[in-house]
Short mmCIF file of C-alpha atoms in Angstrom, two decimals:
data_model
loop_
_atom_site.label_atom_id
_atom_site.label_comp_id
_atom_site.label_asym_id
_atom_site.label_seq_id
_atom_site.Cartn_x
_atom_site.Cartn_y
_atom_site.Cartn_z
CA UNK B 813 1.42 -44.27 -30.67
CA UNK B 814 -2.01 -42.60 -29.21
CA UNK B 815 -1.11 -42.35 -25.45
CA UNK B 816 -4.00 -43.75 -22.86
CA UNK B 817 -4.67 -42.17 -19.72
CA UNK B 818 -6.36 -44.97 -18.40
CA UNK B 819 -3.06 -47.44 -18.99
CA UNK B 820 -1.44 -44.81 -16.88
CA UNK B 821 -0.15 -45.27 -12.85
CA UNK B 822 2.04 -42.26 -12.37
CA UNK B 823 3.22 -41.99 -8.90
CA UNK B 824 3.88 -38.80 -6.76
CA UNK B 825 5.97 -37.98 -3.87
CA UNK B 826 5.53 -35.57 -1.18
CA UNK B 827 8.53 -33.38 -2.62
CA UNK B 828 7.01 -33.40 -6.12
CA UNK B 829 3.89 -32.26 -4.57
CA UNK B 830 5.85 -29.57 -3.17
CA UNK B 831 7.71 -28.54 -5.69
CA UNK B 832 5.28 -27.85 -8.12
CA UNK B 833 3.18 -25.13 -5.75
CA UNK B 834 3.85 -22.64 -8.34
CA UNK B 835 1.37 -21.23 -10.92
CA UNK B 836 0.45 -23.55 -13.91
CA UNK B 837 1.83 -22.73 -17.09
CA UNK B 838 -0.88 -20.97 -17.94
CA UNK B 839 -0.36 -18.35 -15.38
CA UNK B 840 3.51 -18.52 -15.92
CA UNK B 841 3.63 -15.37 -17.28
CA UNK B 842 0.75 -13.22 -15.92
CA UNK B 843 1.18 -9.94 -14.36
CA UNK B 844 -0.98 -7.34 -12.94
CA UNK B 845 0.75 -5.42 -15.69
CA UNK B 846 -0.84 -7.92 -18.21
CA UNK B 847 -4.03 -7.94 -16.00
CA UNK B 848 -6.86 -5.92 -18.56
CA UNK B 849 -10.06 -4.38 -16.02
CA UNK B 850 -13.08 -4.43 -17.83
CA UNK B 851 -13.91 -0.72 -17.49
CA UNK B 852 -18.14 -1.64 -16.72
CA UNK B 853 -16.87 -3.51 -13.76
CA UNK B 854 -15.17 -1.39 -11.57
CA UNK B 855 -14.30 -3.88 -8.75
CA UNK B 856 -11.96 -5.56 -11.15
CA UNK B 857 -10.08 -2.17 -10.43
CA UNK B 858 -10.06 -1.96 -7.10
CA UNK B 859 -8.78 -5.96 -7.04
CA UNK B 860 -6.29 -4.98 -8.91
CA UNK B 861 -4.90 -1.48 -6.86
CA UNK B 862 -5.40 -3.84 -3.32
CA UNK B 863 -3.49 -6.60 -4.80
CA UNK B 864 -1.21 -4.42 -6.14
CA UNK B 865 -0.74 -2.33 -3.17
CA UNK B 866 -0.43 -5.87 -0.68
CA UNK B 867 2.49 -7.37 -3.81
CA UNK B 868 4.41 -3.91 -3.03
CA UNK B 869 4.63 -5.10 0.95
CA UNK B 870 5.25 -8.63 0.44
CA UNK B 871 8.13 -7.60 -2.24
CA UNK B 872 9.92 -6.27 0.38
CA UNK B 873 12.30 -8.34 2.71
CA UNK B 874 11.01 -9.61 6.11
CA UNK B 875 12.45 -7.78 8.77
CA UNK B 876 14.76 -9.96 11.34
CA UNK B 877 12.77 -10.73 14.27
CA UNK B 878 13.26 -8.92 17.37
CA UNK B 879 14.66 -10.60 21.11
CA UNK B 880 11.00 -10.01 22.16
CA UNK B 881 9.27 -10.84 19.33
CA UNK B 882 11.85 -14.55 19.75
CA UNK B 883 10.44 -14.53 23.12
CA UNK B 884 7.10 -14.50 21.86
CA UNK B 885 6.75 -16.15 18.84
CA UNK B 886 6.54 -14.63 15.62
CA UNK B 887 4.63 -11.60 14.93
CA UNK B 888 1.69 -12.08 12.48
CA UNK B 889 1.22 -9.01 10.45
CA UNK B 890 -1.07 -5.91 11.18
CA UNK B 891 -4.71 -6.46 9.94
CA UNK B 892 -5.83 -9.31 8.63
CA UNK B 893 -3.30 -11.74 7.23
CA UNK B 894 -5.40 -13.09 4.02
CA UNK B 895 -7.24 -11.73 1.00
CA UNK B 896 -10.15 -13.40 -0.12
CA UNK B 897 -11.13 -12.79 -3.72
CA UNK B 898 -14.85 -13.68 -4.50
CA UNK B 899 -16.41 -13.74 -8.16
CA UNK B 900 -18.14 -16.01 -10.96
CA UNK B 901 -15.92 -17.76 -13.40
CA UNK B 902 -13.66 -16.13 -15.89
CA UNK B 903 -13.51 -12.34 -14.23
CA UNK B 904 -9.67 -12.94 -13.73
CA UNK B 905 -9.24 -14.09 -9.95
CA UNK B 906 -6.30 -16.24 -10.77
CA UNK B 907 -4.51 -14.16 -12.88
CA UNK B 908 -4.21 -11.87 -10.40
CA UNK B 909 -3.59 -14.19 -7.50
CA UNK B 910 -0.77 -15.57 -9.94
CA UNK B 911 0.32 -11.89 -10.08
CA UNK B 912 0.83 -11.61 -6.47
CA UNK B 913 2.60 -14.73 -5.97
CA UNK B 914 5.00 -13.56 -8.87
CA UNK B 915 5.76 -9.86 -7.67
CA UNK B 916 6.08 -11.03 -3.81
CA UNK B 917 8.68 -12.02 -2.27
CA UNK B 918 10.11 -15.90 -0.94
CA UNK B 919 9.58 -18.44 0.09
CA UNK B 920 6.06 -18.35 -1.31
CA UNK B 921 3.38 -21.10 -2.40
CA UNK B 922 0.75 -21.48 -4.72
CA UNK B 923 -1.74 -24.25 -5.28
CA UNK B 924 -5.20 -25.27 -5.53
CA UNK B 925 -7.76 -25.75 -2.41
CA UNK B 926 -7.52 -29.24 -3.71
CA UNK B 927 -3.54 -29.95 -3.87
CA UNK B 928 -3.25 -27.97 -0.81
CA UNK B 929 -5.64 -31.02 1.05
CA UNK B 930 -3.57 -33.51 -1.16
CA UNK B 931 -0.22 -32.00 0.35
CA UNK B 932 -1.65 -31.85 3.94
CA UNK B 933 -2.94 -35.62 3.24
CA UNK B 934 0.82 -36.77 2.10
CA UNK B 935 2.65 -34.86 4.44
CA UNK B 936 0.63 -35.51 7.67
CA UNK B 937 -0.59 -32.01 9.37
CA UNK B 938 2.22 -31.50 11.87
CA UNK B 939 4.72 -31.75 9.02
CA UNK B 940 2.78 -29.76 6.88
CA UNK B 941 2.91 -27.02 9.42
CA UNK B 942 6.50 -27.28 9.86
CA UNK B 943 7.44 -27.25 5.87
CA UNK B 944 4.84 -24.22 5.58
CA UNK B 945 5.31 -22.19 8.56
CA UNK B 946 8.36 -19.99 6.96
CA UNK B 947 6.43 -19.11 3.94
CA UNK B 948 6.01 -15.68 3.17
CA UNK B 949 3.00 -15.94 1.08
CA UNK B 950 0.69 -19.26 0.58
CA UNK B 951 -1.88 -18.44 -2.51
CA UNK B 952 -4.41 -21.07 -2.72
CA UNK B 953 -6.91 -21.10 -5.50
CA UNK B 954 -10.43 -22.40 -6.10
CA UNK B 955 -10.76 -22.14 -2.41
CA UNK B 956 -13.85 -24.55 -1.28
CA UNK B 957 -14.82 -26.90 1.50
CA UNK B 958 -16.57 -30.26 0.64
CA UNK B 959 -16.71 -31.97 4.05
CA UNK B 960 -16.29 -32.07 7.42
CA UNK B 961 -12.93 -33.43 7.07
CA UNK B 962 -11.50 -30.38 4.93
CA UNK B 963 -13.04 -27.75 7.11
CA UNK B 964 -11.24 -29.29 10.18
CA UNK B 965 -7.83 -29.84 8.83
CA UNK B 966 -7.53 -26.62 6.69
CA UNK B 967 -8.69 -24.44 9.51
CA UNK B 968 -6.24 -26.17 11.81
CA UNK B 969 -3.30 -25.84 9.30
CA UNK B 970 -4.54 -22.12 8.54
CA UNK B 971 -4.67 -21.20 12.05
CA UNK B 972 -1.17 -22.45 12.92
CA UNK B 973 0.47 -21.07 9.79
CA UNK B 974 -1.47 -17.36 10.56
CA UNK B 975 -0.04 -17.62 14.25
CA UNK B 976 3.21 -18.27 12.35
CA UNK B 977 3.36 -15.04 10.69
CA UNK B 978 2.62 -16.50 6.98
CA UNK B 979 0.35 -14.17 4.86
CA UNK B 980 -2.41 -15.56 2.42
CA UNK B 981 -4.08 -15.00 -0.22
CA UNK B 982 -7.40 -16.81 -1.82
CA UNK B 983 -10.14 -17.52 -4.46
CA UNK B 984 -13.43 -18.79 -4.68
CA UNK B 985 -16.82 -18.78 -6.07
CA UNK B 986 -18.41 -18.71 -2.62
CA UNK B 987 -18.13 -16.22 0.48
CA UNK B 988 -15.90 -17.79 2.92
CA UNK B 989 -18.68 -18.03 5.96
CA UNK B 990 -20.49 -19.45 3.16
CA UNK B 991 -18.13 -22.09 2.29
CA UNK B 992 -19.46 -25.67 2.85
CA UNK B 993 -23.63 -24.70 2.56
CA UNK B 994 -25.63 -27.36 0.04
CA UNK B 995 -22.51 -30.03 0.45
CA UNK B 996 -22.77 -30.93 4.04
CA UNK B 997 -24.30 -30.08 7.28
CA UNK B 998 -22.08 -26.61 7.30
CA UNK B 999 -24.03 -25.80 10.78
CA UNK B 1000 -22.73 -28.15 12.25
CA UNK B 1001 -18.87 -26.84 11.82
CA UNK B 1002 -20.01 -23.06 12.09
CA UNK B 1003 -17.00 -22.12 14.35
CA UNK B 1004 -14.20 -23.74 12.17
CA UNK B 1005 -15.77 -21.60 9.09
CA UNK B 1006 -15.60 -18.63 11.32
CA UNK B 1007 -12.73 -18.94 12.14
CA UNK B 1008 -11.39 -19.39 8.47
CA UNK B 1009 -13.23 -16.59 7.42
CA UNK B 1010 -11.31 -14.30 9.59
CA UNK B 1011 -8.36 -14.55 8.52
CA UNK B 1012 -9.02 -12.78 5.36
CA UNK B 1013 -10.21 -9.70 3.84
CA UNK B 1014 -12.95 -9.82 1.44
CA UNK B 1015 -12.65 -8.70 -2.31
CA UNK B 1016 -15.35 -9.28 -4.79
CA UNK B 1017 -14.69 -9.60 -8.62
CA UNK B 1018 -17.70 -8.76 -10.40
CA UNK B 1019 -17.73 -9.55 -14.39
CA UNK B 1020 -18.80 -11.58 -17.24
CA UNK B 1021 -17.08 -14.92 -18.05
CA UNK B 1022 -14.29 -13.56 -20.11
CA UNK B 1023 -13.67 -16.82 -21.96
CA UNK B 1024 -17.30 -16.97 -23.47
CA UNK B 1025 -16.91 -13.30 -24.48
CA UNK B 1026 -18.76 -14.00 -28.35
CA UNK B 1027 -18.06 -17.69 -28.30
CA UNK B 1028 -20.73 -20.37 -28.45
CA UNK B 1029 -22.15 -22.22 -25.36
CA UNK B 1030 -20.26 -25.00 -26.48
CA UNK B 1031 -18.75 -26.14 -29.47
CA UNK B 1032 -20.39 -29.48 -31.54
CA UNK B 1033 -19.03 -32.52 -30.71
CA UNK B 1034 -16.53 -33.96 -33.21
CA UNK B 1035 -17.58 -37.80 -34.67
CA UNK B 1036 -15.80 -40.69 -32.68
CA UNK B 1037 -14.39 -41.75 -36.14
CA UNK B 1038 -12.51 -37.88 -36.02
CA UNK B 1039 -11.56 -37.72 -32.74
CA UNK B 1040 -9.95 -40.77 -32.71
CA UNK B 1041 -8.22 -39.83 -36.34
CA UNK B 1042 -6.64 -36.32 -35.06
CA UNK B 1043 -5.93 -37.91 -31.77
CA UNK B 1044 -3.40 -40.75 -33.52
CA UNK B 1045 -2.21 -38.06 -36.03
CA UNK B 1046 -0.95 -35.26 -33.61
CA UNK B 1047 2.07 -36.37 -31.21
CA UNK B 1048 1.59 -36.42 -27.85
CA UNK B 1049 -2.36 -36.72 -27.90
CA UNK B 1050 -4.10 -39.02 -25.17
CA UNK B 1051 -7.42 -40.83 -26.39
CA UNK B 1052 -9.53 -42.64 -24.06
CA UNK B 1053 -12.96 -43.77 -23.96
CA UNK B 1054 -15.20 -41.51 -21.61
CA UNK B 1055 -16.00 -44.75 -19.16
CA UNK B 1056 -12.82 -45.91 -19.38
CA UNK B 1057 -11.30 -42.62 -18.28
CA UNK B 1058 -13.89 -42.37 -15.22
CA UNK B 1059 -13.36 -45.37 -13.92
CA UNK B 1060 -9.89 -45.24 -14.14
CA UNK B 1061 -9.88 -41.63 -12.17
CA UNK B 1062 -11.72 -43.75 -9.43
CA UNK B 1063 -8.39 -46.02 -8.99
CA UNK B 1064 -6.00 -43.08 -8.35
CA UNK B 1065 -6.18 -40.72 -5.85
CA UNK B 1066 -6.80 -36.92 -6.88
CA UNK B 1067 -2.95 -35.84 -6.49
CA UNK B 1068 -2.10 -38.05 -9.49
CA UNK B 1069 -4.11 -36.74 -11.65
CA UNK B 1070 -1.74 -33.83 -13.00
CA UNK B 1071 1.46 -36.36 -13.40
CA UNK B 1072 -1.26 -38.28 -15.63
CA UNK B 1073 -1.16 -35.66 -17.94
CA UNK B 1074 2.91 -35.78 -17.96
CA UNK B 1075 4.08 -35.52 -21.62
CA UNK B 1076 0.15 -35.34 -23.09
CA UNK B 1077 0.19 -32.20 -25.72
CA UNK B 1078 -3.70 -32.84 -25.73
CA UNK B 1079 -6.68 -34.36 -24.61
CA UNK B 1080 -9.32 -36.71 -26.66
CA UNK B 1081 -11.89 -38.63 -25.11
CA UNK B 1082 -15.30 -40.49 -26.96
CA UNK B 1083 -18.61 -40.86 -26.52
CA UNK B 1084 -18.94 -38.17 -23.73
CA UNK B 1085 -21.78 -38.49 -21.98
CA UNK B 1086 -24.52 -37.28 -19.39
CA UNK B 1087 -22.94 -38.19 -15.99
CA UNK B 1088 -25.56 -38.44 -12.36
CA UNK B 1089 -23.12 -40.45 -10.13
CA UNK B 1090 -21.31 -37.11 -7.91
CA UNK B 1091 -18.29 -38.88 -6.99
CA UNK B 1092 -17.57 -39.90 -10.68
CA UNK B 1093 -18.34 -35.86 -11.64
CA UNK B 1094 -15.93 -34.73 -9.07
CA UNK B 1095 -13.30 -36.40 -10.24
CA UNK B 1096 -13.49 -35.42 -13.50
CA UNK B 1097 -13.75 -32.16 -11.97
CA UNK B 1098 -10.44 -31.94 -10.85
CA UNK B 1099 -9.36 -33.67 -14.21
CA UNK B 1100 -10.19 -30.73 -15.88
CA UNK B 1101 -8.53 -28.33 -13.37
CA UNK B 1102 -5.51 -29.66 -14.04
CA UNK B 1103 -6.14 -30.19 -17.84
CA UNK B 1104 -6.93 -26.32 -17.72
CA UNK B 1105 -3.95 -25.96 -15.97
CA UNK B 1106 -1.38 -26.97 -18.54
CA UNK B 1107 -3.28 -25.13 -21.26
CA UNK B 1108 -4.15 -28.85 -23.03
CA UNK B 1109 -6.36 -29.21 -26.62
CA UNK B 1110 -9.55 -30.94 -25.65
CA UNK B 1111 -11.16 -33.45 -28.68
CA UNK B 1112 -14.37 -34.43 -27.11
CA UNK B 1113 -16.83 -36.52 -28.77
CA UNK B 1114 -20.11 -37.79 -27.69
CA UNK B 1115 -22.79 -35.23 -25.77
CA UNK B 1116 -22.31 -31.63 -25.95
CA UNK B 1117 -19.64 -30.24 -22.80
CA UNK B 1118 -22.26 -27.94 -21.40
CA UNK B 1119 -24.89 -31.49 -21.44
CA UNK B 1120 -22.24 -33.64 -19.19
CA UNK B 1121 -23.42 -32.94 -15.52
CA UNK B 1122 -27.21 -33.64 -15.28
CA UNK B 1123 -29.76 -31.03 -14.63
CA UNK B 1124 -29.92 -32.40 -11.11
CA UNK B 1125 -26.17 -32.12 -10.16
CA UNK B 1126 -27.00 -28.68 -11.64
CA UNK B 1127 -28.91 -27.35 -9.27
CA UNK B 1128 -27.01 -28.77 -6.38
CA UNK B 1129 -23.95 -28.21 -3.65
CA UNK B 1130 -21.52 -28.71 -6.25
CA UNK B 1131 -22.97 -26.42 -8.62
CA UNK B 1132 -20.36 -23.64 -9.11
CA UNK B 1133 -17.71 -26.95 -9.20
CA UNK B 1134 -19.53 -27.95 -12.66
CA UNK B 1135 -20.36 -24.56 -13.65
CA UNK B 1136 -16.13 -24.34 -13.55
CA UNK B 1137 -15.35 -27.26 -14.69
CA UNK B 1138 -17.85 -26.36 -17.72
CA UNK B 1139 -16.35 -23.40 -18.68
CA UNK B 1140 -12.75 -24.64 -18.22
CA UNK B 1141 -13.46 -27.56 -20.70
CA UNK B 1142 -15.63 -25.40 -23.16
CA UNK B 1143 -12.53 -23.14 -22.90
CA UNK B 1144 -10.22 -26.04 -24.23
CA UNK B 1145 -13.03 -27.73 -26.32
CA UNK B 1146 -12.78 -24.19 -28.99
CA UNK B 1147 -8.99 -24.61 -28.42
CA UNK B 1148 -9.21 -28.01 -29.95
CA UNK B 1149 -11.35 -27.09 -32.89
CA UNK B 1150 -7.98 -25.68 -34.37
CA UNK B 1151 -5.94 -28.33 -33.72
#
């Protein structure tokens, strides 16, 4: 029986969210070992000797606080306490933040800027701070503020878990005093970006989008007729109707969306098309995040993947978002083809 995402109404509890701060299964296995420098970009390079260099510290145990460091409050560590890695899409950022979470040592964290907010949001802030505050190492990827109400709360989590003594590491698309410009009035919460962007050390990832390397923009959509066919022949597939889907994104909030995709071996959705409402492309944003996450078969039908967010949404705030989310699902689009 075809499984429908929008029959679903998974719920998720604060420990579940917790629990599953650990790489995606797609990064399960990475290592900076596994981790393959493109030899015209030398910053990939360097990335990799810092990270490699700051994995070698955090491997080794923390030291037992002193009487007068007690006294005191815990010591943060010398120089900053965050890397920052900036860079386009598919140069490799997350492979080797998953490499540093995997070759540190506990407790450690990893997430998305998104489930981080998600976790904050379930937990409340003061109990965030408290569950978070004796973690070694928090890696949060896809770093990126989209209101006034992120930039407050994550630089007021950040700020107590740095003053805490807990080490972090990042990714984005954008610089991190940059973080917020095009999607609201940024100017207007200049300190709270400062002060974010303190914490951390820049690195930029220069590079290609490794996952278009030779492949097509984006592959041709299948018929509805065959989407629908492969979709009820292969076990585990989801099939949903692209407005159904949406709409049904809009009635659960953004942490469900990865216990949606509980027991789905891959994606299929019909009659894709051109979206222009924001809120409905954001969602499917982070649809695709986690889709991308678990490494799922996409069958699309309808418009072409790289035709989905107008021209418009293009050229706005959320740009690098769809840019992502673009070549995430193109990424899983070719997978399909074999399926």
């Amino acid at each position: 029986m075809v499984i429908r995402l929008s029959e679903r109404w998974p719920e998720v509890s604060s420990d579940r969210l917790l629990s599953e701060c650990v790489p995606p299964p797609r990064f399960a296995d990475v290592r900076f070992s596994t981790y393959r420098p493109d030899p015209d970009e030398p910053s990939q390079a360097q990335a990799l000797d810092f990270l490699s260099e700051r994995a070698q510290q955090l491997a080794k145990p923390r030291q037992a606080p002193t009487l007068w460091s007690r006294l005191r409050g815990r010591t943060p560590p010398p120089g900053k306490p965050g890397v920052y890695l900036d860079g386009g899409f598919g140069v490799g950022k997350t492979h080797l933040l998953a490499s540093l979470w995997h070759e540190s040592a506990g407790p450690k964290m990893y997430c998305t800027f998104v489930e981080l907010t998600n976790l904050v949001g379930a937990l409340g802030l003061r109990a965030a701070v408290d569950a978070l505050s004796s973690y070694r190492l928090i890696c949060v990827d896809e770093f990126e503020l989209d209101d006034p109400g992120d930039t407050m709360l994550i630089s007021r989590l950040l700020g107590q878990l740095v003053a805490a003594g807990v080490e972090l590491a990042a990714t984005s698309n954008t610089l991190p005093d940059k973080l917020g410009e095009g999607r609201f009035q940024a100017i207007d919460f200049l300190r709270e970006i400062q002060a974010l962007a303190a914490h951390f050390d820049v690195r930029r990832i220069d590079g290609p989008d490794y996952r278009h390397r030779g492949l097509p923009v984006a592959p041709e959509p299948w018929p509805e007729e065959r989407v629908e066919k492969v979709a009820a022949d292969r076990p585990g597939a989801s099939c949903d109707h692209f407005v159904d889907l949406h709409r049904h994104l809009a009635e659960l909030h953004p942490s469900k969306y990865g216990a949606l995709l509980d027991g789905v071996e891959a994606v299929a959705i019909t009659e894709i098309r051109e979206l222009t409402d924001e809120n409905v492309a954001l969602r499917l944003v982070v649809l695709a995040d986690r889709m991308y996450d678990r490494d799922l078969p996409l069958l699309a039908g309808g418009i072409p993947l790289d035709k989905m967010f107008s021209p418009d949404m293009l050229k706005g705030g959320y740009r690098k978002k769809y840019l992502r989310a673009i070549s995430r699902l193109i990424a899983l689009a070719n997978t399909g083809m074999n399926v």
